[in-house]
Amino acid sequence: MNARNDPATETCFRAAAAALAVRADASEADRSAALLQRYYGLNGSLATLSSEVERTVAVDLVDGRRLILKTSTRPEALDSFAFQAQAIAGVRGAAGFVAPDVLPTLSGDLMFVDEGICGYLQTRLNGTALHQADPTPDLLFRTGTALARLDLALAPLHLPATDRPLLWHIGCWPRLMEFAGHLPPGPTAVHVSHSMRDYVETIEPRLGHLCWQVTHNDPSPFNMMVTDQGLGFIDFGDGCHSPRIQDLAIAAGHVVTDPGLPLGGADYLIAGYASVIPLSGVETSLLVGLMKARQSALILINHWRAHLFPAEAQYIKKNVARAERGLGILTALGQRSGAIAVEAAISHRP
């Protein structure tokens, strides 16, 4: 059955949209200090960070350790946090990248549930977010190799709730044009329409030929860190079961900035990834189309959410300008010319 006509997919889309149409948990009463003491026996200085869904609190302990406590009162957070905590725990010790550690509760569990609130505690990576770093060819190549190593570490994991409703899941993309009315008229709206139509007509029918596994599903420049130990990855909240190449499409799409280059400057990141996980012929032919579709999805979802929550629009749209610029650069590439550009990029070395 075509996914666009699948009632289960329609139900998943509606549930995912409903979850993102609710204001973040930061508006709820903060019980972080009490929960930190009750379940971990810890006390420290707490500061609430910006977050689109759950409450995210930075914890500074007196012994110098820096932690992140994530909590939520939403019923769907039980599945989300179970996935996040086990994904982070599952890649612990893997080589080629850095990720936080999950701290067990006093009873040894990876997460806790307490009178309508659930959460987990993790270490906080020390470093610079990729969007604040100089995107040199060497750094982009190393980012690509680290992302491939992360995918290799995630591949064998059997995690809970990989099929939970997520608007960022590729299965929801054919329905995202419902949000097109929130885009201002102009070139971006046209590019989004073309890219999503191309996805539905030429890419979606071939998804079954791709390798599927557990993926991070949001390696944005805000979720990738440059640390002394190597490239790091945070925020596994959008992780799910999806095409492996999706992680590369997302990360590469975020670094398309130079209209004078065939792939806008994503060449070295793609080359780094392919040096660890060689791309198949199908992946090579679909990568640029997937990059454009994911940029379009980001633009559609975040313009819609900024309309719902205008006070938080600046945070919600933090990646939108980058996606709009990148989509404008890539829109000149069709499937064949895109595949040729990817094949040429794979041979790049910094």
PDB file of C-alpha atoms in Angstrom, residues 5-309:
ATOM      1  CA  ASN A   5      -2.970   6.246   1.480  1.00  0.00           C
ATOM      2  CA  ASP A   6      -2.111   4.209   4.553  1.00  0.00           C
ATOM      3  CA  PRO A   7      -4.554   4.991   7.417  1.00  0.00           C
ATOM      4  CA  ALA A   8      -1.845   4.091   9.939  1.00  0.00           C
ATOM      5  CA  THR A   9       0.491   6.670   8.396  1.00  0.00           C
ATOM      6  CA  GLU A  10      -2.273   9.275   8.417  1.00  0.00           C
ATOM      7  CA  THR A  11      -2.938   8.561  12.107  1.00  0.00           C
ATOM      8  CA  CYS A  12       0.778   8.834  12.847  1.00  0.00           C
ATOM      9  CA  PHE A  13       0.989  12.194  11.064  1.00  0.00           C
ATOM     10  CA  ARG A  14      -1.955  13.602  12.999  1.00  0.00           C
ATOM     11  CA  ALA A  15      -0.548  12.405  16.326  1.00  0.00           C
ATOM     12  CA  ALA A  16       2.899  13.833  15.514  1.00  0.00           C
ATOM     13  CA  ALA A  17       1.437  17.186  14.474  1.00  0.00           C
ATOM     14  CA  ALA A  18      -0.683  17.335  17.621  1.00  0.00           C
ATOM     15  CA  ALA A  19       2.406  16.752  19.781  1.00  0.00           C
ATOM     16  CA  LEU A  20       4.275  19.681  18.200  1.00  0.00           C
ATOM     17  CA  ALA A  21       1.212  21.926  18.409  1.00  0.00           C
ATOM     18  CA  VAL A  22       1.463  21.977  22.218  1.00  0.00           C
ATOM     19  CA  ARG A  23       3.621  24.509  24.044  1.00  0.00           C
ATOM     20  CA  ALA A  24       6.897  23.240  25.522  1.00  0.00           C
ATOM     21  CA  ASP A  25       7.003  21.824  29.045  1.00  0.00           C
ATOM     22  CA  ALA A  26       8.987  24.854  30.229  1.00  0.00           C
ATOM     23  CA  SER A  27       5.635  26.441  31.059  1.00  0.00           C
ATOM     24  CA  GLU A  28       4.991  23.753  33.711  1.00  0.00           C
ATOM     25  CA  ALA A  29       6.011  24.123  37.342  1.00  0.00           C
ATOM     26  CA  ASP A  30       9.701  23.254  37.687  1.00  0.00           C
ATOM     27  CA  ARG A  31      10.363  20.219  39.918  1.00  0.00           C
ATOM     28  CA  SER A  32      13.879  19.624  38.612  1.00  0.00           C
ATOM     29  CA  ALA A  33      15.742  20.198  41.875  1.00  0.00           C
ATOM     30  CA  ALA A  34      13.518  17.819  43.836  1.00  0.00           C
ATOM     31  CA  LEU A  35      13.690  15.137  41.147  1.00  0.00           C
ATOM     32  CA  LEU A  36      17.468  15.429  40.915  1.00  0.00           C
ATOM     33  CA  GLN A  37      17.784  14.860  44.642  1.00  0.00           C
ATOM     34  CA  ARG A  38      15.157  12.103  44.856  1.00  0.00           C
ATOM     35  CA  TYR A  39      16.366   9.934  41.981  1.00  0.00           C
ATOM     36  CA  TYR A  40      20.079  10.704  41.812  1.00  0.00           C
ATOM     37  CA  GLY A  41      20.999  12.032  45.247  1.00  0.00           C
ATOM     38  CA  LEU A  42      22.492  15.137  43.639  1.00  0.00           C
ATOM     39  CA  ASN A  43      22.259  18.871  44.235  1.00  0.00           C
ATOM     40  CA  GLY A  44      23.587  21.702  42.122  1.00  0.00           C
ATOM     41  CA  SER A  45      22.984  24.931  40.302  1.00  0.00           C
ATOM     42  CA  LEU A  46      20.144  24.608  37.766  1.00  0.00           C
ATOM     43  CA  ALA A  47      19.330  26.669  34.653  1.00  0.00           C
ATOM     44  CA  THR A  48      16.513  25.973  32.183  1.00  0.00           C
ATOM     45  CA  LEU A  49      17.633  25.866  28.532  1.00  0.00           C
ATOM     46  CA  SER A  50      15.619  26.541  25.393  1.00  0.00           C
ATOM     47  CA  SER A  51      13.773  23.464  24.172  1.00  0.00           C
ATOM     48  CA  GLU A  52      10.942  22.855  21.704  1.00  0.00           C
ATOM     49  CA  VAL A  53       9.186  20.045  23.563  1.00  0.00           C
ATOM     50  CA  GLU A  54      10.525  18.786  26.893  1.00  0.00           C
ATOM     51  CA  ARG A  55      12.057  20.753  29.758  1.00  0.00           C
ATOM     52  CA  THR A  56      15.845  20.763  29.462  1.00  0.00           C
ATOM     53  CA  VAL A  57      17.818  21.874  32.509  1.00  0.00           C
ATOM     54  CA  ALA A  58      21.566  22.445  32.766  1.00  0.00           C
ATOM     55  CA  VAL A  59      22.934  21.147  36.076  1.00  0.00           C
ATOM     56  CA  ASP A  60      26.267  22.296  37.495  1.00  0.00           C
ATOM     57  CA  LEU A  61      27.400  20.172  40.440  1.00  0.00           C
ATOM     58  CA  VAL A  62      29.724  21.442  43.164  1.00  0.00           C
ATOM     59  CA  ASP A  63      32.365  18.905  42.062  1.00  0.00           C
ATOM     60  CA  GLY A  64      32.554  20.544  38.622  1.00  0.00           C
ATOM     61  CA  ARG A  65      30.488  18.003  36.681  1.00  0.00           C
ATOM     62  CA  ARG A  66      28.066  19.454  34.122  1.00  0.00           C
ATOM     63  CA  LEU A  67      24.867  17.516  33.436  1.00  0.00           C
ATOM     64  CA  ILE A  68      21.595  17.803  31.521  1.00  0.00           C
ATOM     65  CA  LEU A  69      18.287  16.795  33.114  1.00  0.00           C
ATOM     66  CA  LYS A  70      15.408  16.226  30.687  1.00  0.00           C
ATOM     67  CA  THR A  71      11.863  15.966  32.030  1.00  0.00           C
ATOM     68  CA  SER A  72       8.346  16.053  30.627  1.00  0.00           C
ATOM     69  CA  THR A  73       4.754  15.754  31.777  1.00  0.00           C
ATOM     70  CA  ARG A  74       3.513  14.583  28.375  1.00  0.00           C
ATOM     71  CA  PRO A  75       2.337  10.974  28.002  1.00  0.00           C
ATOM     72  CA  GLU A  76       4.286  10.576  24.728  1.00  0.00           C
ATOM     73  CA  ALA A  77       7.517  11.459  26.546  1.00  0.00           C
ATOM     74  CA  LEU A  78       7.601   7.992  28.105  1.00  0.00           C
ATOM     75  CA  ASP A  79       8.355   6.477  24.697  1.00  0.00           C
ATOM     76  CA  SER A  80      10.592   9.331  23.595  1.00  0.00           C
ATOM     77  CA  PHE A  81      12.761   9.284  26.718  1.00  0.00           C
ATOM     78  CA  ALA A  82      12.980   5.488  26.692  1.00  0.00           C
ATOM     79  CA  PHE A  83      14.306   5.698  23.134  1.00  0.00           C
ATOM     80  CA  GLN A  84      16.716   8.562  23.878  1.00  0.00           C
ATOM     81  CA  ALA A  85      18.164   7.064  27.040  1.00  0.00           C
ATOM     82  CA  GLN A  86      18.698   3.630  25.520  1.00  0.00           C
ATOM     83  CA  ALA A  87      20.130   5.063  22.290  1.00  0.00           C
ATOM     84  CA  ILE A  88      22.692   7.107  24.203  1.00  0.00           C
ATOM     85  CA  ALA A  89      23.524   4.152  26.436  1.00  0.00           C
ATOM     86  CA  GLY A  90      23.730   1.884  23.391  1.00  0.00           C
ATOM     87  CA  VAL A  91      26.480   3.866  21.651  1.00  0.00           C
ATOM     88  CA  ARG A  92      28.590   4.262  24.768  1.00  0.00           C
ATOM     89  CA  GLY A  93      32.209   3.305  24.107  1.00  0.00           C
ATOM     90  CA  ALA A  94      31.864   3.339  20.321  1.00  0.00           C
ATOM     91  CA  ALA A  95      34.868   4.736  18.448  1.00  0.00           C
ATOM     92  CA  GLY A  96      35.040   7.670  16.077  1.00  0.00           C
ATOM     93  CA  PHE A  97      32.676  10.124  17.782  1.00  0.00           C
ATOM     94  CA  VAL A  98      31.616  11.459  21.174  1.00  0.00           C
ATOM     95  CA  ALA A  99      28.178  11.252  22.807  1.00  0.00           C
ATOM     96  CA  PRO A 100      26.863  12.001  26.305  1.00  0.00           C
ATOM     97  CA  ASP A 101      26.575   9.315  28.963  1.00  0.00           C
ATOM     98  CA  VAL A 102      23.286   8.465  30.648  1.00  0.00           C
ATOM     99  CA  LEU A 103      23.514   8.432  34.444  1.00  0.00           C
ATOM    100  CA  PRO A 104      21.483   5.687  36.129  1.00  0.00           C
ATOM    101  CA  THR A 105      19.086   6.531  38.914  1.00  0.00           C
ATOM    102  CA  LEU A 106      19.805   5.412  42.467  1.00  0.00           C
ATOM    103  CA  SER A 107      17.876   2.230  41.662  1.00  0.00           C
ATOM    104  CA  GLY A 108      19.900   1.609  38.491  1.00  0.00           C
ATOM    105  CA  ASP A 109      17.308   2.619  35.894  1.00  0.00           C
ATOM    106  CA  LEU A 110      18.055   4.735  32.817  1.00  0.00           C
ATOM    107  CA  MET A 111      14.999   6.936  33.417  1.00  0.00           C
ATOM    108  CA  PHE A 112      12.451   7.679  36.121  1.00  0.00           C
ATOM    109  CA  VAL A 113       8.690   8.157  36.331  1.00  0.00           C
ATOM    110  CA  ASP A 114       7.227  10.199  39.175  1.00  0.00           C
ATOM    111  CA  GLU A 115       3.584  11.258  39.538  1.00  0.00           C
ATOM    112  CA  GLY A 116       2.963  12.325  35.965  1.00  0.00           C
ATOM    113  CA  ILE A 117       6.501  13.380  35.130  1.00  0.00           C
ATOM    114  CA  CYS A 118       9.298  11.336  33.573  1.00  0.00           C
ATOM    115  CA  GLY A 119      12.902  12.083  32.726  1.00  0.00           C
ATOM    116  CA  TYR A 120      16.529  11.066  32.531  1.00  0.00           C
ATOM    117  CA  LEU A 121      19.913  12.538  33.373  1.00  0.00           C
ATOM    118  CA  GLN A 122      22.933  12.717  31.071  1.00  0.00           C
ATOM    119  CA  THR A 123      26.377  14.251  31.007  1.00  0.00           C
ATOM    120  CA  ARG A 124      26.918  17.492  29.115  1.00  0.00           C
ATOM    121  CA  LEU A 125      29.502  17.647  26.330  1.00  0.00           C
ATOM    122  CA  ASN A 126      32.112  20.380  26.548  1.00  0.00           C
ATOM    123  CA  GLY A 127      32.807  21.946  23.192  1.00  0.00           C
ATOM    124  CA  THR A 128      31.617  24.279  20.462  1.00  0.00           C
ATOM    125  CA  ALA A 129      28.442  23.732  18.470  1.00  0.00           C
ATOM    126  CA  LEU A 130      29.206  23.186  14.804  1.00  0.00           C
ATOM    127  CA  HIS A 131      27.254  26.280  13.773  1.00  0.00           C
ATOM    128  CA  GLN A 132      29.721  28.377  15.798  1.00  0.00           C
ATOM    129  CA  ALA A 133      32.842  26.740  14.313  1.00  0.00           C
ATOM    130  CA  ASP A 134      34.751  27.623  11.154  1.00  0.00           C
ATOM    131  CA  PRO A 135      33.490  25.082   8.561  1.00  0.00           C
ATOM    132  CA  THR A 136      36.865  24.187   7.071  1.00  0.00           C
ATOM    133  CA  PRO A 137      37.128  21.263   4.628  1.00  0.00           C
ATOM    134  CA  ASP A 138      38.958  19.283   7.306  1.00  0.00           C
ATOM    135  CA  LEU A 139      36.259  19.881   9.922  1.00  0.00           C
ATOM    136  CA  LEU A 140      33.458  19.004   7.497  1.00  0.00           C
ATOM    137  CA  PHE A 141      35.244  15.821   6.418  1.00  0.00           C
ATOM    138  CA  ARG A 142      35.733  14.806  10.062  1.00  0.00           C
ATOM    139  CA  THR A 143      32.071  15.599  10.741  1.00  0.00           C
ATOM    140  CA  GLY A 144      31.058  13.247   7.945  1.00  0.00           C
ATOM    141  CA  THR A 145      33.273  10.431   9.197  1.00  0.00           C
ATOM    142  CA  ALA A 146      31.995  10.869  12.762  1.00  0.00           C
ATOM    143  CA  LEU A 147      28.375  10.782  11.573  1.00  0.00           C
ATOM    144  CA  ALA A 148      29.030   7.549   9.692  1.00  0.00           C
ATOM    145  CA  ARG A 149      30.626   6.051  12.815  1.00  0.00           C
ATOM    146  CA  LEU A 150      27.539   7.062  14.795  1.00  0.00           C
ATOM    147  CA  ASP A 151      25.300   5.308  12.265  1.00  0.00           C
ATOM    148  CA  LEU A 152      27.454   2.180  12.464  1.00  0.00           C
ATOM    149  CA  ALA A 153      27.069   2.219  16.252  1.00  0.00           C
ATOM    150  CA  LEU A 154      23.297   2.708  16.047  1.00  0.00           C
ATOM    151  CA  ALA A 155      22.725   0.068  13.362  1.00  0.00           C
ATOM    152  CA  PRO A 156      22.704  -3.072  15.555  1.00  0.00           C
ATOM    153  CA  LEU A 157      20.632  -1.545  18.357  1.00  0.00           C
ATOM    154  CA  HIS A 158      17.111  -2.779  19.058  1.00  0.00           C
ATOM    155  CA  LEU A 159      15.495   0.176  20.780  1.00  0.00           C
ATOM    156  CA  PRO A 160      11.991   0.842  22.090  1.00  0.00           C
ATOM    157  CA  ALA A 161       9.543   3.211  20.356  1.00  0.00           C
ATOM    158  CA  THR A 162      11.423   3.559  17.061  1.00  0.00           C
ATOM    159  CA  ASP A 163       8.021   3.825  15.353  1.00  0.00           C
ATOM    160  CA  ARG A 164       6.530   6.481  17.673  1.00  0.00           C
ATOM    161  CA  PRO A 165       4.792   9.415  15.929  1.00  0.00           C
ATOM    162  CA  LEU A 166       7.374  11.983  14.764  1.00  0.00           C
ATOM    163  CA  LEU A 167       6.655  14.796  12.359  1.00  0.00           C
ATOM    164  CA  TRP A 168      10.316  14.647  11.346  1.00  0.00           C
ATOM    165  CA  HIS A 169       9.987  11.019  10.255  1.00  0.00           C
ATOM    166  CA  ILE A 170      10.270  10.587   6.507  1.00  0.00           C
ATOM    167  CA  GLY A 171       6.876   8.863   6.444  1.00  0.00           C
ATOM    168  CA  CYS A 172       5.183  12.153   7.357  1.00  0.00           C
ATOM    169  CA  TRP A 173       6.763  14.219   4.600  1.00  0.00           C
ATOM    170  CA  PRO A 174       4.115  13.682   1.880  1.00  0.00           C
ATOM    171  CA  ARG A 175       1.561  15.387   4.156  1.00  0.00           C
ATOM    172  CA  LEU A 176       3.680  18.381   5.180  1.00  0.00           C
ATOM    173  CA  MET A 177       2.436  20.537   2.294  1.00  0.00           C
ATOM    174  CA  GLU A 178      -0.630  21.062   4.486  1.00  0.00           C
ATOM    175  CA  PHE A 179       1.526  23.689   6.201  1.00  0.00           C
ATOM    176  CA  ALA A 180       2.457  25.487   2.960  1.00  0.00           C
ATOM    177  CA  GLY A 181      -0.050  28.258   3.663  1.00  0.00           C
ATOM    178  CA  HIS A 182       2.244  29.529   6.406  1.00  0.00           C
ATOM    179  CA  LEU A 183       5.102  30.208   3.962  1.00  0.00           C
ATOM    180  CA  PRO A 184       5.454  33.767   2.692  1.00  0.00           C
ATOM    181  CA  PRO A 185       5.003  33.989  -1.087  1.00  0.00           C
ATOM    182  CA  GLY A 186       8.230  34.000  -3.042  1.00  0.00           C
ATOM    183  CA  PRO A 187      11.024  31.785  -4.372  1.00  0.00           C
ATOM    184  CA  THR A 188      11.310  29.649  -1.226  1.00  0.00           C
ATOM    185  CA  ALA A 189       7.649  28.645  -1.375  1.00  0.00           C
ATOM    186  CA  VAL A 190       8.115  27.647  -5.021  1.00  0.00           C
ATOM    187  CA  HIS A 191      11.287  25.674  -4.259  1.00  0.00           C
ATOM    188  CA  VAL A 192       9.555  23.856  -1.390  1.00  0.00           C
ATOM    189  CA  SER A 193       6.614  22.916  -3.592  1.00  0.00           C
ATOM    190  CA  HIS A 194       8.871  21.564  -6.341  1.00  0.00           C
ATOM    191  CA  SER A 195      11.098  19.633  -3.928  1.00  0.00           C
ATOM    192  CA  MET A 196       8.217  17.980  -2.093  1.00  0.00           C
ATOM    193  CA  ARG A 197       6.505  17.029  -5.340  1.00  0.00           C
ATOM    194  CA  ASP A 198       9.769  15.511  -6.574  1.00  0.00           C
ATOM    195  CA  TYR A 199      10.068  13.600  -3.300  1.00  0.00           C
ATOM    196  CA  VAL A 200       6.565  12.143  -3.585  1.00  0.00           C
ATOM    197  CA  GLU A 201       6.858  11.249  -7.265  1.00  0.00           C
ATOM    198  CA  THR A 202      10.443  10.019  -7.643  1.00  0.00           C
ATOM    199  CA  ILE A 203      12.025   9.396  -4.225  1.00  0.00           C
ATOM    200  CA  GLU A 204       9.338   7.929  -1.967  1.00  0.00           C
ATOM    201  CA  PRO A 205       8.670   4.973  -4.324  1.00  0.00           C
ATOM    202  CA  ARG A 206      12.356   3.980  -4.049  1.00  0.00           C
ATOM    203  CA  LEU A 207      12.747   4.176  -0.268  1.00  0.00           C
ATOM    204  CA  GLY A 208      12.396   0.398  -0.006  1.00  0.00           C
ATOM    205  CA  HIS A 209      15.694   0.033  -1.869  1.00  0.00           C
ATOM    206  CA  LEU A 210      17.582   1.903   0.857  1.00  0.00           C
ATOM    207  CA  CYS A 211      19.191   0.489   4.006  1.00  0.00           C
ATOM    208  CA  TRP A 212      16.952   1.223   7.032  1.00  0.00           C
ATOM    209  CA  GLN A 213      18.144   1.304  10.642  1.00  0.00           C
ATOM    210  CA  VAL A 214      17.975   3.351  13.842  1.00  0.00           C
ATOM    211  CA  THR A 215      19.166   6.880  12.998  1.00  0.00           C
ATOM    212  CA  HIS A 216      19.831  10.091  14.902  1.00  0.00           C
ATOM    213  CA  ASN A 217      17.508  11.894  12.435  1.00  0.00           C
ATOM    214  CA  ASP A 218      18.558  15.418  13.446  1.00  0.00           C
ATOM    215  CA  PRO A 219      22.340  15.952  13.075  1.00  0.00           C
ATOM    216  CA  SER A 220      21.980  19.719  12.705  1.00  0.00           C
ATOM    217  CA  PRO A 221      24.791  22.215  13.427  1.00  0.00           C
ATOM    218  CA  PHE A 222      23.131  22.776  16.817  1.00  0.00           C
ATOM    219  CA  ASN A 223      23.281  19.053  17.648  1.00  0.00           C
ATOM    220  CA  MET A 224      26.864  18.404  16.498  1.00  0.00           C
ATOM    221  CA  MET A 225      29.718  19.509  18.745  1.00  0.00           C
ATOM    222  CA  VAL A 226      33.413  20.100  18.184  1.00  0.00           C
ATOM    223  CA  THR A 227      35.133  18.756  21.317  1.00  0.00           C
ATOM    224  CA  ASP A 228      38.682  17.932  22.380  1.00  0.00           C
ATOM    225  CA  GLN A 229      37.777  14.239  22.091  1.00  0.00           C
ATOM    226  CA  GLY A 230      36.342  14.533  18.561  1.00  0.00           C
ATOM    227  CA  LEU A 231      33.016  15.334  16.941  1.00  0.00           C
ATOM    228  CA  GLY A 232      30.109  14.872  19.318  1.00  0.00           C
ATOM    229  CA  PHE A 233      26.370  14.343  18.898  1.00  0.00           C
ATOM    230  CA  ILE A 234      23.604  15.446  21.252  1.00  0.00           C
ATOM    231  CA  ASP A 235      19.785  15.490  21.313  1.00  0.00           C
ATOM    232  CA  PHE A 236      18.564  12.093  20.126  1.00  0.00           C
ATOM    233  CA  GLY A 237      14.930  13.159  20.569  1.00  0.00           C
ATOM    234  CA  ASP A 238      14.014  12.800  16.884  1.00  0.00           C
ATOM    235  CA  GLY A 239      15.788   9.478  16.471  1.00  0.00           C
ATOM    236  CA  CYS A 240      13.800   6.693  14.823  1.00  0.00           C
ATOM    237  CA  HIS A 241      13.891   3.854  12.304  1.00  0.00           C
ATOM    238  CA  SER A 242      14.524   5.422   8.895  1.00  0.00           C
ATOM    239  CA  PRO A 243      16.817   5.189   5.847  1.00  0.00           C
ATOM    240  CA  ARG A 244      20.438   5.339   7.018  1.00  0.00           C
ATOM    241  CA  ILE A 245      21.288   7.864   4.292  1.00  0.00           C
ATOM    242  CA  GLN A 246      18.792  10.197   5.958  1.00  0.00           C
ATOM    243  CA  ASP A 247      21.374  11.218   8.559  1.00  0.00           C
ATOM    244  CA  LEU A 248      23.807  12.221   5.811  1.00  0.00           C
ATOM    245  CA  ALA A 249      21.087  14.082   3.893  1.00  0.00           C
ATOM    246  CA  ILE A 250      20.183  16.106   6.984  1.00  0.00           C
ATOM    247  CA  ALA A 251      23.736  16.962   8.005  1.00  0.00           C
ATOM    248  CA  ALA A 252      24.847  17.746   4.442  1.00  0.00           C
ATOM    249  CA  GLY A 253      21.782  19.888   3.806  1.00  0.00           C
ATOM    250  CA  HIS A 254      22.694  22.135   6.719  1.00  0.00           C
ATOM    251  CA  VAL A 255      26.131  23.031   5.298  1.00  0.00           C
ATOM    252  CA  VAL A 256      24.974  24.049   1.800  1.00  0.00           C
ATOM    253  CA  THR A 257      26.017  27.709   1.812  1.00  0.00           C
ATOM    254  CA  ASP A 258      28.136  28.499  -1.278  1.00  0.00           C
ATOM    255  CA  PRO A 259      26.250  28.969  -4.575  1.00  0.00           C
ATOM    256  CA  GLY A 260      29.566  28.760  -6.451  1.00  0.00           C
ATOM    257  CA  LEU A 261      30.009  25.052  -5.599  1.00  0.00           C
ATOM    258  CA  PRO A 262      28.028  22.158  -7.125  1.00  0.00           C
ATOM    259  CA  LEU A 263      26.755  20.962  -3.730  1.00  0.00           C
ATOM    260  CA  GLY A 264      27.034  24.315  -2.036  1.00  0.00           C
ATOM    261  CA  GLY A 265      29.960  23.272   0.151  1.00  0.00           C
ATOM    262  CA  ALA A 266      28.586  19.932   1.392  1.00  0.00           C
ATOM    263  CA  ASP A 267      31.166  18.006  -0.649  1.00  0.00           C
ATOM    264  CA  TYR A 268      33.640  17.327   2.151  1.00  0.00           C
ATOM    265  CA  LEU A 269      31.012  16.217   4.637  1.00  0.00           C
ATOM    266  CA  ILE A 270      29.608  13.783   2.071  1.00  0.00           C
ATOM    267  CA  ALA A 271      33.112  12.564   1.252  1.00  0.00           C
ATOM    268  CA  GLY A 272      33.885  11.986   4.926  1.00  0.00           C
ATOM    269  CA  TYR A 273      30.735   9.928   5.414  1.00  0.00           C
ATOM    270  CA  ALA A 274      31.337   7.888   2.249  1.00  0.00           C
ATOM    271  CA  SER A 275      34.925   7.164   3.322  1.00  0.00           C
ATOM    272  CA  VAL A 276      33.457   5.118   6.214  1.00  0.00           C
ATOM    273  CA  ILE A 277      30.171   3.896   4.702  1.00  0.00           C
ATOM    274  CA  PRO A 278      30.389   3.751   0.885  1.00  0.00           C
ATOM    275  CA  LEU A 279      27.217   4.984  -0.798  1.00  0.00           C
ATOM    276  CA  SER A 280      25.205   2.579  -2.932  1.00  0.00           C
ATOM    277  CA  GLY A 281      24.052   3.569  -6.400  1.00  0.00           C
ATOM    278  CA  VAL A 282      20.529   4.235  -5.128  1.00  0.00           C
ATOM    279  CA  GLU A 283      21.829   6.351  -2.252  1.00  0.00           C
ATOM    280  CA  THR A 284      24.006   8.356  -4.635  1.00  0.00           C
ATOM    281  CA  SER A 285      21.090   9.034  -6.966  1.00  0.00           C
ATOM    282  CA  LEU A 286      18.639  10.016  -4.189  1.00  0.00           C
ATOM    283  CA  LEU A 287      20.885  11.970  -1.828  1.00  0.00           C
ATOM    284  CA  VAL A 288      20.394  15.459  -3.287  1.00  0.00           C
ATOM    285  CA  GLY A 289      16.635  14.938  -3.562  1.00  0.00           C
ATOM    286  CA  LEU A 290      16.543  13.828   0.077  1.00  0.00           C
ATOM    287  CA  MET A 291      18.589  16.883   1.080  1.00  0.00           C
ATOM    288  CA  LYS A 292      16.107  19.186  -0.652  1.00  0.00           C
ATOM    289  CA  ALA A 293      13.105  17.362   0.804  1.00  0.00           C
ATOM    290  CA  ARG A 294      14.498  17.572   4.341  1.00  0.00           C
ATOM    291  CA  GLN A 295      15.283  21.273   3.916  1.00  0.00           C
ATOM    292  CA  SER A 296      11.688  21.733   2.707  1.00  0.00           C
ATOM    293  CA  ALA A 297      10.319  19.743   5.649  1.00  0.00           C
ATOM    294  CA  LEU A 298      12.276  21.928   8.062  1.00  0.00           C
ATOM    295  CA  ILE A 299      10.968  25.099   6.419  1.00  0.00           C
ATOM    296  CA  LEU A 300       7.361  23.898   6.437  1.00  0.00           C
ATOM    297  CA  ILE A 301       7.309  22.563  10.003  1.00  0.00           C
ATOM    298  CA  ASN A 302       9.052  25.523  11.565  1.00  0.00           C
ATOM    299  CA  HIS A 303       7.032  28.195   9.757  1.00  0.00           C
ATOM    300  CA  TRP A 304       3.902  26.380  10.952  1.00  0.00           C
ATOM    301  CA  ARG A 305       5.142  26.159  14.549  1.00  0.00           C
ATOM    302  CA  ALA A 306       6.336  29.777  14.539  1.00  0.00           C
ATOM    303  CA  HIS A 307       2.781  30.723  13.549  1.00  0.00           C
ATOM    304  CA  LEU A 308       1.449  28.727  16.513  1.00  0.00           C
ATOM    305  CA  PHE A 309       3.975  30.149  18.978  1.00  0.00           C
TER     306      PHE A 309
END
